[in-house]
Tab-separated table of C-alpha atoms in Angstrom:
chain	number	residue	atom	x	y	z
A	28	UNK	CA	70.075	237.912	19.999
A	29	UNK	CA	72.034	237.585	23.173
A	30	UNK	CA	75.738	238.248	22.622
A	31	UNK	CA	78.362	235.712	23.828
A	32	UNK	CA	80.537	236.983	26.601
A	33	UNK	CA	83.195	235.563	28.767
A	34	UNK	CA	84.037	231.813	28.590
A	35	UNK	CA	81.307	231.321	25.911
A	36	UNK	CA	83.089	233.897	23.644
A	37	UNK	CA	86.315	232.222	24.072
A	38	UNK	CA	84.974	228.812	23.321
A	39	UNK	CA	83.548	230.156	20.139
A	40	UNK	CA	86.886	231.680	18.930
A	41	UNK	CA	88.481	228.314	19.557
A	42	UNK	CA	85.762	226.552	17.604
A	43	UNK	CA	86.267	228.908	14.652
A	44	UNK	CA	89.981	228.306	14.975
A	45	UNK	CA	89.609	224.440	14.575
A	46	UNK	CA	87.028	224.773	11.819
A	47	UNK	CA	88.958	227.157	9.766
A	48	UNK	CA	91.439	224.514	8.220
A	49	UNK	CA	88.529	222.582	6.826
A	50	UNK	CA	86.648	225.655	5.489
A	51	UNK	CA	89.910	226.949	3.770
A	52	UNK	CA	90.676	223.602	2.230
A	53	UNK	CA	87.168	223.062	1.060
A	54	UNK	CA	86.943	226.713	-0.479
A	55	UNK	CA	90.219	226.251	-2.315
A	56	UNK	CA	89.939	222.607	-3.637
A	57	UNK	CA	86.159	222.173	-3.840
A	58	UNK	CA	84.094	225.313	-3.835
A	59	UNK	CA	86.401	227.589	-6.085
A	60	UNK	CA	86.882	224.838	-8.835
A	61	UNK	CA	83.147	224.301	-8.943
A	62	UNK	CA	82.475	228.001	-9.328
A	63	UNK	CA	85.315	228.448	-11.921
A	64	UNK	CA	83.953	225.426	-14.023
A	65	UNK	CA	80.565	227.074	-14.100
A	66	UNK	CA	82.105	230.476	-15.208
A	67	UNK	CA	84.199	228.702	-17.655
A	68	UNK	CA	81.268	227.115	-19.354
A	69	UNK	CA	80.196	230.566	-20.482
A	70	UNK	CA	83.571	231.172	-22.417
A	71	UNK	CA	85.340	229.917	-25.449
A	72	UNK	CA	88.638	229.004	-23.764
A	73	UNK	CA	90.516	226.245	-25.777
A	74	UNK	CA	93.868	224.792	-25.197
A	75	UNK	CA	96.757	227.005	-23.955
A	76	UNK	CA	95.200	230.147	-25.357
A	77	UNK	CA	96.074	233.097	-23.037
A	78	UNK	CA	92.883	234.911	-23.863
A	79	UNK	CA	89.105	233.938	-24.077
A	80	UNK	CA	85.743	235.712	-24.166
A	81	UNK	CA	82.346	235.157	-22.886
A	82	UNK	CA	80.035	233.625	-25.387
A	83	UNK	CA	76.849	233.257	-23.261
A	84	UNK	CA	74.820	230.032	-23.587
A	85	UNK	CA	76.527	229.125	-26.853
A	86	UNK	CA	78.167	226.065	-25.237
A	87	UNK	CA	75.020	224.817	-23.703
A	88	UNK	CA	73.109	225.274	-27.041
A	89	UNK	CA	75.811	223.149	-28.606
A	90	UNK	CA	75.458	220.532	-25.736
A	91	UNK	CA	71.711	220.291	-26.216
A	92	UNK	CA	72.148	219.377	-29.854
A	93	UNK	CA	75.281	217.208	-29.294
A	94	UNK	CA	74.191	213.718	-30.265
A	95	UNK	CA	77.451	212.263	-28.896
A	96	UNK	CA	76.730	213.681	-25.409
A	97	UNK	CA	73.157	212.105	-25.485
A	98	UNK	CA	74.791	208.879	-26.711
A	99	UNK	CA	77.296	208.947	-23.755
A	100	UNK	CA	74.403	209.661	-21.477
A	101	UNK	CA	72.476	206.633	-22.873
A	102	UNK	CA	75.669	204.371	-22.394
A	103	UNK	CA	75.955	205.502	-18.828
A	104	UNK	CA	72.520	204.575	-17.897
A	105	UNK	CA	72.940	201.202	-19.679
A	106	UNK	CA	76.032	200.285	-17.861
A	107	UNK	CA	74.717	201.682	-14.574
A	108	UNK	CA	71.589	199.693	-14.884
A	109	UNK	CA	73.412	196.475	-15.667
A	110	UNK	CA	75.419	197.105	-12.498
A	111	UNK	CA	72.746	198.437	-10.053
A	112	UNK	CA	70.037	195.979	-10.349
A	113	UNK	CA	72.135	192.857	-9.547
A	114	UNK	CA	74.192	194.957	-7.006
A	115	UNK	CA	70.954	195.821	-4.944
A	116	UNK	CA	69.377	192.396	-5.342
A	117	UNK	CA	72.530	190.288	-4.221
A	118	UNK	CA	73.365	192.881	-1.637
A	119	UNK	CA	69.707	192.630	-0.149
A	120	UNK	CA	69.874	188.853	-0.170
A	121	UNK	CA	73.235	188.857	1.637
A	122	UNK	CA	72.330	191.455	4.130
A	123	UNK	CA	69.082	189.840	5.057
A	124	UNK	CA	70.918	186.422	5.283
A	125	UNK	CA	73.766	187.817	7.529
A	126	UNK	CA	71.245	189.719	9.751
A	127	UNK	CA	68.869	186.919	10.394
A	128	UNK	CA	68.666	186.325	14.077
A	129	UNK	CA	67.259	182.815	13.433
A	130	UNK	CA	70.228	181.525	11.633
A	131	UNK	CA	72.788	182.489	14.261
A	132	UNK	CA	75.610	182.461	11.786
A	133	UNK	CA	79.159	182.319	13.128
A	134	UNK	CA	81.982	184.618	11.662
A	135	UNK	CA	79.604	187.201	10.461
A	136	UNK	CA	82.310	189.956	10.961
A	137	UNK	CA	84.627	187.763	8.739
A	138	UNK	CA	81.935	187.599	6.040
A	139	UNK	CA	81.393	191.467	6.099
A	140	UNK	CA	84.978	192.076	5.785
A	141	UNK	CA	85.596	189.800	2.936
A	142	UNK	CA	82.505	191.139	1.012
A	143	UNK	CA	83.587	194.776	1.547
A	144	UNK	CA	87.140	194.153	0.649
A	145	UNK	CA	86.887	194.754	-3.018
A	146	UNK	CA	85.773	198.351	-2.218
A	147	UNK	CA	89.150	199.091	-0.816
A	148	UNK	CA	90.855	198.493	-4.135
A	149	UNK	CA	91.643	201.255	-6.636
A	150	UNK	CA	89.317	201.099	-9.498
A	151	UNK	CA	91.936	201.985	-12.066
A	152	UNK	CA	94.107	199.090	-10.968
A	153	UNK	CA	91.217	196.729	-11.204
A	154	UNK	CA	90.446	198.031	-14.659
A	155	UNK	CA	94.005	197.492	-15.799
A	156	UNK	CA	93.902	193.904	-14.231
A	157	UNK	CA	90.923	192.950	-16.211
A	158	UNK	CA	92.309	194.465	-19.339
A	159	UNK	CA	95.333	192.348	-19.079
A	160	UNK	CA	93.206	189.319	-18.230
A	161	UNK	CA	91.059	189.581	-21.338
A	162	UNK	CA	93.508	191.185	-23.575
A	163	UNK	CA	93.975	190.164	-27.223
A	164	UNK	CA	97.125	189.485	-29.510
A	165	UNK	CA	97.911	187.057	-32.115
A	166	UNK	CA	99.752	184.717	-29.820
A	167	UNK	CA	97.080	184.452	-27.188
A	168	UNK	CA	99.340	185.234	-24.408
A	169	UNK	CA	96.503	186.740	-22.316
A	170	UNK	CA	95.369	184.484	-19.450
A	171	UNK	CA	91.723	184.120	-20.583
A	172	UNK	CA	92.862	183.375	-24.178
A	173	UNK	CA	95.392	180.901	-22.832
A	174	UNK	CA	92.742	179.105	-20.974
A	175	UNK	CA	90.448	178.941	-23.933
A	176	UNK	CA	93.173	177.639	-26.016
A	177	UNK	CA	93.908	174.962	-23.431
A	178	UNK	CA	90.261	174.000	-23.901
A	179	UNK	CA	90.560	173.832	-27.730
A	180	UNK	CA	88.291	176.955	-28.043
A	181	UNK	CA	89.549	179.392	-30.793
A	182	UNK	CA	88.080	182.326	-32.840
A	183	UNK	CA	87.753	180.574	-36.197
A	184	UNK	CA	87.869	182.681	-39.439
A	185	UNK	CA	88.506	182.004	-43.038
A	186	UNK	CA	91.254	183.840	-44.898
A	187	UNK	CA	91.832	183.144	-48.658
A	188	UNK	CA	89.833	179.859	-48.382
A	189	UNK	CA	92.148	178.717	-45.405
A	190	UNK	CA	90.623	178.259	-41.795
A	191	UNK	CA	92.543	180.405	-39.386
A	192	UNK	CA	92.348	179.668	-35.643
A	193	UNK	CA	93.147	182.852	-33.665
A	194	UNK	CA	92.564	184.211	-30.093
A	195	UNK	CA	89.200	185.874	-29.224
A	196	UNK	CA	89.361	189.773	-29.297
A	197	UNK	CA	86.720	190.347	-26.728
A	198	UNK	CA	86.935	194.035	-26.581
A	199	UNK	CA	85.424	194.166	-30.017
A	200	UNK	CA	82.114	192.927	-28.624
A	201	UNK	CA	79.824	195.719	-27.383
A	202	UNK	CA	77.767	193.444	-24.992
A	203	UNK	CA	80.982	191.958	-23.555
A	204	UNK	CA	82.652	195.370	-23.186
A	205	UNK	CA	79.518	196.822	-21.323
A	206	UNK	CA	78.997	193.615	-19.245
A	207	UNK	CA	82.607	193.754	-18.057
A	208	UNK	CA	82.555	197.303	-17.005
A	209	UNK	CA	79.201	196.727	-15.184
A	210	UNK	CA	80.615	193.650	-13.427
A	211	UNK	CA	83.701	195.500	-12.211
A	212	UNK	CA	81.433	198.210	-10.987
A	213	UNK	CA	79.280	195.687	-9.304
A	214	UNK	CA	82.105	193.655	-7.791
A	215	UNK	CA	83.738	196.800	-6.278
A	216	UNK	CA	80.560	198.345	-4.860
A	217	UNK	CA	78.251	195.522	-3.936
A	218	UNK	CA	79.987	195.042	-0.549
A	219	UNK	CA	79.480	198.731	0.420
A	220	UNK	CA	75.839	198.182	-0.431
A	221	UNK	CA	75.764	195.107	1.742
A	222	UNK	CA	77.235	197.111	4.671
A	223	UNK	CA	74.657	199.901	4.220
A	224	UNK	CA	71.736	197.508	4.126
A	225	UNK	CA	72.862	195.606	7.028
A	226	UNK	CA	73.022	198.989	9.011
A	227	UNK	CA	69.556	199.685	8.060
A	228	UNK	CA	68.329	196.370	9.138
A	229	UNK	CA	70.194	196.604	12.625
A	230	UNK	CA	68.409	199.935	13.196
A	231	UNK	CA	64.998	198.242	13.037
A	232	UNK	CA	63.781	197.524	16.608
A	233	UNK	CA	64.483	193.978	17.517
A	234	UNK	CA	61.144	193.805	19.474
A	235	UNK	CA	59.387	193.830	16.075
A	236	UNK	CA	61.118	190.617	14.955
A	237	UNK	CA	60.416	189.023	18.501
A	238	UNK	CA	56.845	189.888	18.206
A	239	UNK	CA	56.542	188.394	14.769
A	240	UNK	CA	58.245	185.177	16.014
A	241	UNK	CA	55.845	184.920	18.906
A	242	UNK	CA	52.934	185.213	16.367
A	243	UNK	CA	54.436	182.483	14.322
A	244	UNK	CA	55.730	184.411	11.363
A	245	UNK	CA	58.074	182.655	9.074
A	246	UNK	CA	61.397	184.248	7.891
A	247	UNK	CA	59.816	184.949	4.582
A	248	UNK	CA	56.983	186.687	6.210
A	249	UNK	CA	59.295	188.930	8.653
A	250	UNK	CA	61.342	189.801	5.688
A	251	UNK	CA	58.558	190.815	3.381
A	252	UNK	CA	56.373	192.518	5.850
A	253	UNK	CA	58.974	194.070	8.283
A	254	UNK	CA	62.489	194.232	6.766
A	255	UNK	CA	61.699	195.449	3.280
A	256	UNK	CA	59.162	198.104	4.195
A	257	UNK	CA	61.423	199.568	6.993
A	258	UNK	CA	64.381	199.409	4.529
A	259	UNK	CA	62.820	201.617	1.900
A	260	UNK	CA	64.548	204.930	3.001
A	261	UNK	CA	67.824	203.145	2.940
A	262	UNK	CA	67.243	201.663	-0.484
A	263	UNK	CA	66.122	205.090	-1.688
A	264	UNK	CA	69.300	206.620	-0.322
A	265	UNK	CA	71.394	203.755	-2.002
A	266	UNK	CA	69.449	204.370	-5.260
A	267	UNK	CA	70.257	207.970	-5.373
A	268	UNK	CA	73.843	207.860	-4.232
A	269	UNK	CA	74.471	204.928	-6.827
A	270	UNK	CA	72.977	206.936	-9.563
A	271	UNK	CA	75.213	209.853	-8.669
A	272	UNK	CA	78.195	207.645	-8.650
A	273	UNK	CA	76.944	206.120	-12.058
A	274	UNK	CA	76.857	209.588	-13.662
A	275	UNK	CA	80.391	210.117	-12.500
A	276	UNK	CA	81.652	206.666	-13.854
A	277	UNK	CA	85.068	207.407	-15.435
A	278	UNK	CA	88.210	205.346	-14.575
A	279	UNK	CA	87.008	201.916	-15.495
A	280	UNK	CA	85.385	202.616	-18.868
A	281	UNK	CA	88.152	205.110	-19.571
A	282	UNK	CA	91.001	202.495	-18.982
A	283	UNK	CA	89.364	199.197	-20.045
A	284	UNK	CA	89.965	199.725	-23.763
A	285	UNK	CA	91.409	202.565	-25.654
A	286	UNK	CA	90.548	205.490	-23.218
A	287	UNK	CA	87.799	206.714	-25.734
A	288	UNK	CA	84.983	204.287	-25.006
A	289	UNK	CA	85.350	201.653	-27.703
A	290	UNK	CA	84.098	199.490	-29.213
A	291	UNK	CA	82.136	201.949	-31.420
A	292	UNK	CA	81.998	204.381	-28.462
A	293	UNK	CA	79.492	202.161	-26.688
A	294	UNK	CA	81.169	202.255	-23.335
A	295	UNK	CA	81.876	206.062	-23.494
A	296	UNK	CA	80.194	207.488	-20.630
A	297	UNK	CA	79.401	211.220	-20.061
A	298	UNK	CA	82.605	211.829	-17.947
A	299	UNK	CA	84.828	209.997	-20.393
A	300	UNK	CA	83.367	212.205	-23.100
A	301	UNK	CA	83.826	215.322	-21.082
A	302	UNK	CA	87.480	214.249	-20.687
A	303	UNK	CA	87.745	213.525	-24.411
A	304	UNK	CA	86.508	217.019	-25.221
A	305	UNK	CA	88.466	219.034	-22.576
A	306	UNK	CA	91.819	217.232	-22.402
A	307	UNK	CA	92.180	215.245	-25.644
A	308	UNK	CA	92.075	216.485	-29.207
A	309	UNK	CA	90.797	219.990	-29.337
A	310	UNK	CA	91.343	220.650	-25.628
A	311	UNK	CA	88.051	222.575	-25.487
A	312	UNK	CA	88.099	223.407	-21.830
A	313	UNK	CA	84.920	225.665	-22.143
A	314	UNK	CA	82.881	223.061	-23.921
A	315	UNK	CA	84.209	220.329	-21.291
A	316	UNK	CA	83.032	222.743	-18.467
A	317	UNK	CA	79.596	223.033	-19.962
A	318	UNK	CA	79.519	219.160	-20.289
A	319	UNK	CA	80.282	218.988	-16.475
A	320	UNK	CA	77.530	221.464	-15.630
A	321	UNK	CA	75.150	219.593	-17.823
A	322	UNK	CA	75.955	216.344	-16.076
A	323	UNK	CA	75.350	218.176	-12.733
A	324	UNK	CA	71.830	219.440	-13.705
A	325	UNK	CA	70.897	216.120	-15.005
A	326	UNK	CA	72.003	214.389	-11.866
A	327	UNK	CA	69.868	217.009	-9.692
A	328	UNK	CA	66.855	216.556	-11.879
A	329	UNK	CA	66.934	212.739	-11.626
A	330	UNK	CA	67.595	212.788	-7.961
A	331	UNK	CA	64.510	214.963	-7.407
A	332	UNK	CA	62.407	212.778	-9.741
A	333	UNK	CA	63.518	209.589	-7.759
A	334	UNK	CA	62.673	211.260	-4.412
A	335	UNK	CA	59.341	212.389	-5.723
A	336	UNK	CA	58.181	209.044	-7.059
A	337	UNK	CA	59.754	206.675	-4.474
A	338	UNK	CA	59.073	208.784	-1.401
A	339	UNK	CA	56.776	207.076	1.066
A	340	UNK	CA	53.327	208.699	0.452
A	341	UNK	CA	52.169	207.893	4.012
A	342	UNK	CA	54.911	210.084	5.385
A	343	UNK	CA	53.782	213.010	3.131
A	344	UNK	CA	50.161	212.650	4.318
A	345	UNK	CA	51.386	212.764	7.989
A	346	UNK	CA	53.317	215.858	7.366
A	347	UNK	CA	50.503	217.600	5.727
A	348	UNK	CA	48.140	216.370	8.545
A	349	UNK	CA	50.567	217.694	11.075
A	350	UNK	CA	50.840	221.047	9.341
A	351	UNK	CA	47.049	221.279	9.213
């Protein structure tokens, strides 16, 4: 290997100088916490105890048998699925519509900005907003209950033989709570998905669409035979990144009700459960770290499965053919 000399060596030294701040910040605030969490998962550290000992795979054995963790994982996938399916479908329709050269829509930039705007909001503030909108109390002060009361719609119950009209406590409903969390996730992130899909569409050579127009292909045919097949890598990327984000879903399900995933712990996601174990109640930091490692491993396995089953088989055959 040729050794750098003179001006080249001086340039390399300046390169290391400018890269060093990022490397230092990354190691201190990202790499080391990750390594420390992994090491902590093999201990029995709890609360403010000054001492702890290594217990091997005891926390992971407990995790595998923890029905509450698997229940939280199930909740996570249900909420993510309710969010992701309409997110991808609506974003796909909007991206194709905004990118269609035949429509010649005006103000596309404005549409993109408006659609993307919810992604700029802080998820925690949005969760608190919806919590106040759909809140419950006996006087029906919350806006949604006020609106329902103006329409003459009440929650009617019978107490000691008397009919009582009260406000709706919507957060007691599991389907409503899950749907609300999924809706907030969809509303915040569908604009980002639209922008990503539009970027994928604009990367498709315009000559392909022009050739299809000359051959008399309709908009539906160009979408089905050109746009969708060539968008497959981008949709695969969106699926994997959305799944990773779904596994990290925390702030909205944490804040929308009682910070423990009520009602009946049906909106308690894996990260909410990890927070409950590590920073509430027993303050079991070691087990919380084991849950984090478990989430990481499950995410990696699911991402590999998605890539294996959804990867274009023609590309694999080409790579094998080229290697041969």
